[in-house]
């Protein structure tokens, strides 16, 4: 299965992609995670990417094409993948289409995760990661016992650098201007499926797999 997860920052793409990966063994390819790894490695490219990400802007399309071409030709992507956070511009969607045409492996679907604006804001401003396990939590939505357990185990509840209010506002503007046109793009290609992405993780996952099967 080759799918793209579309949706605003905070719509739950990463959470659902991780669940799909765990349950169906299809690799999650998150360009955001790949860029954060480059930042953590402190390479020159990582430093440039960091400056862009901190402003909530997009890394240039030609760089993203290089990253994604390399990743999609790895052996583990041969039997399918879940793209999370790519494409984000019409140019990236065209590049992806061309790349997959060359590989002879077209996309099966683009799933649009739909969430109301006020919930998006809470998901983004409340999002935390356990410094020890990488587990994703949310100070508004996670059970208090789960949040306490992280601290009790000596972990810290870390916030992503770009989850502050100013950067979040920029990321949502960029989404509206540059990524939302992809809804039309995939609709025209009869690949778009809309998912109500509100509710619990399991409820959303059930809707998502129902749309895929
Ligand atoms: P994410 O984790 O998907 O929210 O991505 C975090 C940040 O990484 C974004 O705000 C962008 O700055 C950058 N980024 C991730 N994916 C892309 C992409 N496909 N094109 C350009 N920039 C990206």
GROMACS .gro file of C-alpha atoms and ligand atoms in nm:
model
  236
    1UNK     CA    1   0.000   0.000   0.000
    2UNK     CA    2   0.140   0.339  -0.100
    3UNK     CA    3  -0.030   0.628   0.070
    4UNK     CA    4   0.012   0.995   0.144
    5UNK     CA    5  -0.126   1.142   0.466
    6UNK     CA    6  -0.244   1.497   0.406
    7UNK     CA    7  -0.355   1.738   0.675
    8UNK     CA    8  -0.263   2.045   0.874
    9UNK     CA    9   0.012   2.036   1.136
   10UNK     CA   10  -0.148   1.873   1.441
   11UNK     CA   11  -0.403   1.671   1.244
   12UNK     CA   12  -0.247   1.350   1.374
   13UNK     CA   13  -0.059   1.233   1.066
   14UNK     CA   14   0.245   1.116   1.262
   15UNK     CA   15   0.041   0.936   1.528
   16UNK     CA   16  -0.168   0.750   1.273
   17UNK     CA   17   0.128   0.673   1.048
   18UNK     CA   18   0.313   0.517   1.343
   19UNK     CA   19   0.010   0.304   1.427
   20UNK     CA   20  -0.028   0.190   1.066
   21UNK     CA   21   0.341   0.106   1.057
   22UNK     CA   22   0.318  -0.097   1.380
   23UNK     CA   23   0.007  -0.286   1.275
   24UNK     CA   24   0.070  -0.340   0.905
   25UNK     CA   25   0.447  -0.328   0.881
   26UNK     CA   26   0.449  -0.052   0.619
   27UNK     CA   27   0.728   0.201   0.677
   28UNK     CA   28   0.632   0.552   0.788
   29UNK     CA   29   0.834   0.808   0.598
   30UNK     CA   30   0.819   1.136   0.785
   31UNK     CA   31   1.017   1.414   0.620
   32UNK     CA   32   0.981   1.619   0.941
   33UNK     CA   33   1.149   1.339   1.142
   34UNK     CA   34   1.422   1.304   0.877
   35UNK     CA   35   1.492   1.677   0.891
   36UNK     CA   36   1.496   1.675   1.273
   37UNK     CA   37   1.754   1.394   1.258
   38UNK     CA   38   1.970   1.607   1.027
   39UNK     CA   39   1.935   1.897   1.272
   40UNK     CA   40   2.037   1.673   1.564
   41UNK     CA   41   2.345   1.554   1.370
   42UNK     CA   42   2.448   1.918   1.333
   43UNK     CA   43   2.556   1.888   0.968
   44UNK     CA   44   2.572   2.206   0.758
   45UNK     CA   45   2.253   2.103   0.592
   46UNK     CA   46   2.100   2.037   0.936
   47UNK     CA   47   2.189   2.388   1.048
   48UNK     CA   48   2.022   2.540   0.742
   49UNK     CA   49   1.714   2.322   0.787
   50UNK     CA   50   1.693   2.420   1.153
   51UNK     CA   51   1.673   2.791   1.071
   52UNK     CA   52   1.391   2.726   0.823
   53UNK     CA   53   1.199   2.495   1.056
   54UNK     CA   54   1.224   2.735   1.350
   55UNK     CA   55   1.041   2.993   1.139
   56UNK     CA   56   0.775   2.744   1.036
   57UNK     CA   57   0.874   2.782   0.670
   58UNK     CA   58   0.934   2.505   0.415
   59UNK     CA   59   1.266   2.353   0.312
   60UNK     CA   60   1.310   2.414  -0.066
   61UNK     CA   61   1.143   2.167  -0.302
   62UNK     CA   62   1.463   2.057  -0.482
   63UNK     CA   63   1.621   1.956  -0.152
   64UNK     CA   64   1.308   1.768  -0.047
   65UNK     CA   65   1.302   1.585  -0.381
   66UNK     CA   66   1.660   1.467  -0.322
   67UNK     CA   67   1.573   1.343   0.027
   68UNK     CA   68   1.255   1.165  -0.077
   69UNK     CA   69   1.401   1.004  -0.393
   70UNK     CA   70   1.677   0.851  -0.187
   71UNK     CA   71   1.435   0.727   0.079
   72UNK     CA   72   1.175   0.580  -0.156
   73UNK     CA   73   1.435   0.373  -0.338
   74UNK     CA   74   1.546   0.198  -0.015
   75UNK     CA   75   1.453  -0.172  -0.007
   76UNK     CA   76   1.204  -0.137   0.281
   77UNK     CA   77   0.989   0.099   0.072
   78UNK     CA   78   0.956  -0.147  -0.215
   79UNK     CA   79   0.635  -0.303  -0.080
   80UNK     CA   80   0.469   0.020   0.024
   81UNK     CA   81   0.503   0.327   0.242
   82UNK     CA   82   0.310   0.589   0.435
   83UNK     CA   83   0.425   0.939   0.350
   84UNK     CA   84   0.379   1.174   0.644
   85UNK     CA   85   0.452   1.541   0.578
   86UNK     CA   86   0.537   1.502   0.210
   87UNK     CA   87   0.430   1.637  -0.036
   88UNK     CA   88   0.364   1.985   0.103
   89UNK     CA   89   0.361   2.187  -0.220
   90UNK     CA   90   0.220   2.132  -0.569
   91UNK     CA   91   0.575   2.105  -0.702
   92UNK     CA   92   0.652   1.829  -0.451
   93UNK     CA   93   0.333   1.645  -0.552
   94UNK     CA   94   0.433   1.666  -0.919
   95UNK     CA   95   0.786   1.548  -0.834
   96UNK     CA   96   0.646   1.256  -0.636
   97UNK     CA   97   0.414   1.161  -0.919
   98UNK     CA   98   0.703   1.159  -1.164
   99UNK     CA   99   0.927   0.961  -0.932
  100UNK     CA  100   0.660   0.697  -0.868
  101UNK     CA  101   0.585   0.678  -1.242
  102UNK     CA  102   0.951   0.605  -1.304
  103UNK     CA  103   0.947   0.334  -1.036
  104UNK     CA  104   0.621   0.196  -1.179
  105UNK     CA  105   0.455   0.216  -0.837
  106UNK     CA  106   0.174   0.474  -0.837
  107UNK     CA  107   0.007   0.599  -0.518
  108UNK     CA  108  -0.300   0.416  -0.397
  109UNK     CA  109  -0.453   0.703  -0.203
  110UNK     CA  110  -0.409   1.042  -0.039
  111UNK     CA  111  -0.588   1.051   0.295
  112UNK     CA  112  -0.694   1.393   0.417
  113UNK     CA  113  -0.708   1.419   0.797
  114UNK     CA  114  -0.972   1.680   0.884
  115UNK     CA  115  -0.966   1.856   1.222
  116UNK     CA  116  -1.127   2.181   1.348
  117UNK     CA  117  -0.894   2.475   1.404
  118UNK     CA  118  -0.935   2.504   1.785
  119UNK     CA  119  -0.852   2.135   1.831
  120UNK     CA  120  -0.546   2.170   1.605
  121UNK     CA  121  -0.418   2.451   1.826
  122UNK     CA  122  -0.457   2.242   2.143
  123UNK     CA  123  -0.293   1.942   1.981
  124UNK     CA  124   0.005   2.153   1.875
  125UNK     CA  125   0.053   2.372   2.182
  126UNK     CA  126  -0.007   2.075   2.416
  127UNK     CA  127   0.212   1.824   2.231
  128UNK     CA  128   0.502   1.678   2.432
  129UNK     CA  129   0.751   1.395   2.372
  130UNK     CA  130   0.895   1.175   2.646
  131UNK     CA  131   1.272   1.236   2.643
  132UNK     CA  132   1.338   0.872   2.733
  133UNK     CA  133   1.098   0.669   2.515
  134UNK     CA  134   0.997   0.912   2.240
  135UNK     CA  135   0.633   0.852   2.329
  136UNK     CA  136   0.399   1.128   2.211
  137UNK     CA  137   0.171   1.282   2.474
  138UNK     CA  138  -0.046   1.588   2.509
  139UNK     CA  139  -0.093   1.796   2.823
  140UNK     CA  140  -0.459   1.863   2.729
  141UNK     CA  141  -0.561   1.518   2.610
  142UNK     CA  142  -0.336   1.250   2.765
  143UNK     CA  143  -0.450   1.091   3.093
  144UNK     CA  144  -0.276   1.257   3.388
  145UNK     CA  145  -0.148   0.914   3.498
  146UNK     CA  146   0.044   0.877   3.167
  147UNK     CA  147   0.197   1.223   3.200
  148UNK     CA  148   0.295   1.152   3.563
  149UNK     CA  149   0.444   0.813   3.465
  150UNK     CA  150   0.694   0.983   3.231
  151UNK     CA  151   0.822   1.208   3.508
  152UNK     CA  152   0.819   0.924   3.765
  153UNK     CA  153   1.040   0.717   3.530
  154UNK     CA  154   1.292   1.004   3.514
  155UNK     CA  155   1.184   1.128   3.169
  156UNK     CA  156   1.113   1.484   3.068
  157UNK     CA  157   0.810   1.609   2.876
  158UNK     CA  158   0.982   1.789   2.591
  159UNK     CA  159   0.820   2.035   2.353
  160UNK     CA  160   0.925   2.051   1.988
  161UNK     CA  161   1.117   2.369   1.902
  162UNK     CA  162   0.856   2.459   1.642
  163UNK     CA  163   0.555   2.402   1.869
  164UNK     CA  164   0.557   2.756   2.011
  165UNK     CA  165   0.263   2.985   1.930
  166UNK     CA  166   0.442   3.209   1.680
  167UNK     CA  167   0.587   2.924   1.477
  168UNK     CA  168   0.259   2.734   1.492
  169UNK     CA  169   0.076   3.035   1.341
  170UNK     CA  170   0.333   3.046   1.058
  171UNK     CA  171   0.308   2.671   0.997
  172UNK     CA  172  -0.071   2.693   0.972
  173UNK     CA  173  -0.044   2.987   0.725
  174UNK     CA  174   0.206   2.792   0.516
  175UNK     CA  175  -0.028   2.491   0.522
  176UNK     CA  176  -0.322   2.700   0.401
  177UNK     CA  177  -0.125   2.871   0.125
  178UNK     CA  178   0.102   2.596  -0.002
  179UNK     CA  179  -0.033   2.258   0.104
  180UNK     CA  180  -0.412   2.294   0.089
  181UNK     CA  181  -0.408   2.312  -0.294
  182UNK     CA  182  -0.302   1.946  -0.284
  183UNK     CA  183  -0.656   1.854  -0.178
  184UNK     CA  184  -0.771   1.956  -0.526
  185UNK     CA  185  -0.465   1.800  -0.685
  186UNK     CA  186  -0.547   1.454  -0.548
  187UNK     CA  187  -0.920   1.496  -0.591
  188UNK     CA  188  -0.866   1.553  -0.965
  189UNK     CA  189  -0.664   1.231  -0.976
  190UNK     CA  190  -0.941   1.043  -0.792
  191UNK     CA  191  -0.700   0.954  -0.510
  192UNK     CA  192  -0.844   1.167  -0.228
  193UNK     CA  193  -1.020   1.015   0.072
  194UNK     CA  194  -1.141   1.240   0.355
  195UNK     CA  195  -1.114   1.121   0.713
  196UNK     CA  196  -1.278   1.278   1.018
  197UNK     CA  197  -0.961   1.301   1.229
  198UNK     CA  198  -1.130   1.415   1.552
  199UNK     CA  199  -1.182   1.182   1.844
  200UNK     CA  200  -0.953   0.929   2.007
  201UNK     CA  201  -0.649   0.782   1.832
  202UNK     CA  202  -0.829   0.447   1.801
  203UNK     CA  203  -1.146   0.602   1.660
  204UNK     CA  204  -0.950   0.789   1.393
  205UNK     CA  205  -0.746   0.478   1.316
  206UNK     CA  206  -1.065   0.275   1.264
  207UNK     CA  207  -1.194   0.534   1.014
  208UNK     CA  208  -0.860   0.546   0.837
  209UNK     CA  209  -0.830   0.170   0.790
  210UNK     CA  210  -1.195   0.150   0.683
  211UNK     CA  211  -1.115   0.405   0.411
  212UNK     CA  212  -0.813   0.205   0.300
  213UNK     CA  213  -0.967  -0.143   0.293
  214LIG     P1  214   0.648   1.813   1.044
  214LIG     O1  215   0.715   1.730   1.148
  214LIG     O2  216   0.594   1.731   0.930
  214LIG     O3  217   0.544   1.906   1.101
  214LIG     O4  218   0.763   1.905   0.979
  214LIG     C1  219   0.834   1.999   1.057
  214LIG     C2  220   0.900   2.103   0.967
  214LIG     O5  221   0.993   2.038   0.878
  214LIG     C3  222   0.806   2.180   0.875
  214LIG     O6  223   0.744   2.288   0.941
  214LIG     C4  224   0.902   2.223   0.765
  214LIG     O7  225   0.983   2.332   0.806
  214LIG     C5  226   0.993   2.102   0.750
  214LIG     N1  227   0.938   2.005   0.651
  214LIG     C6  228   0.891   1.879   0.676
  214LIG     N2  229   0.848   1.820   0.563
  214LIG     C7  230   0.868   1.910   0.463
  214LIG     C8  231   0.842   1.911   0.323
  214LIG     N3  232   0.783   1.807   0.263
  214LIG     N4  233   0.877   2.021   0.252
  214LIG     C9  234   0.935   2.126   0.311
  214LIG     N5  235   0.961   2.134   0.442
  214LIG    C10  236   0.928   2.028   0.520
   0.00000   0.00000   0.00000
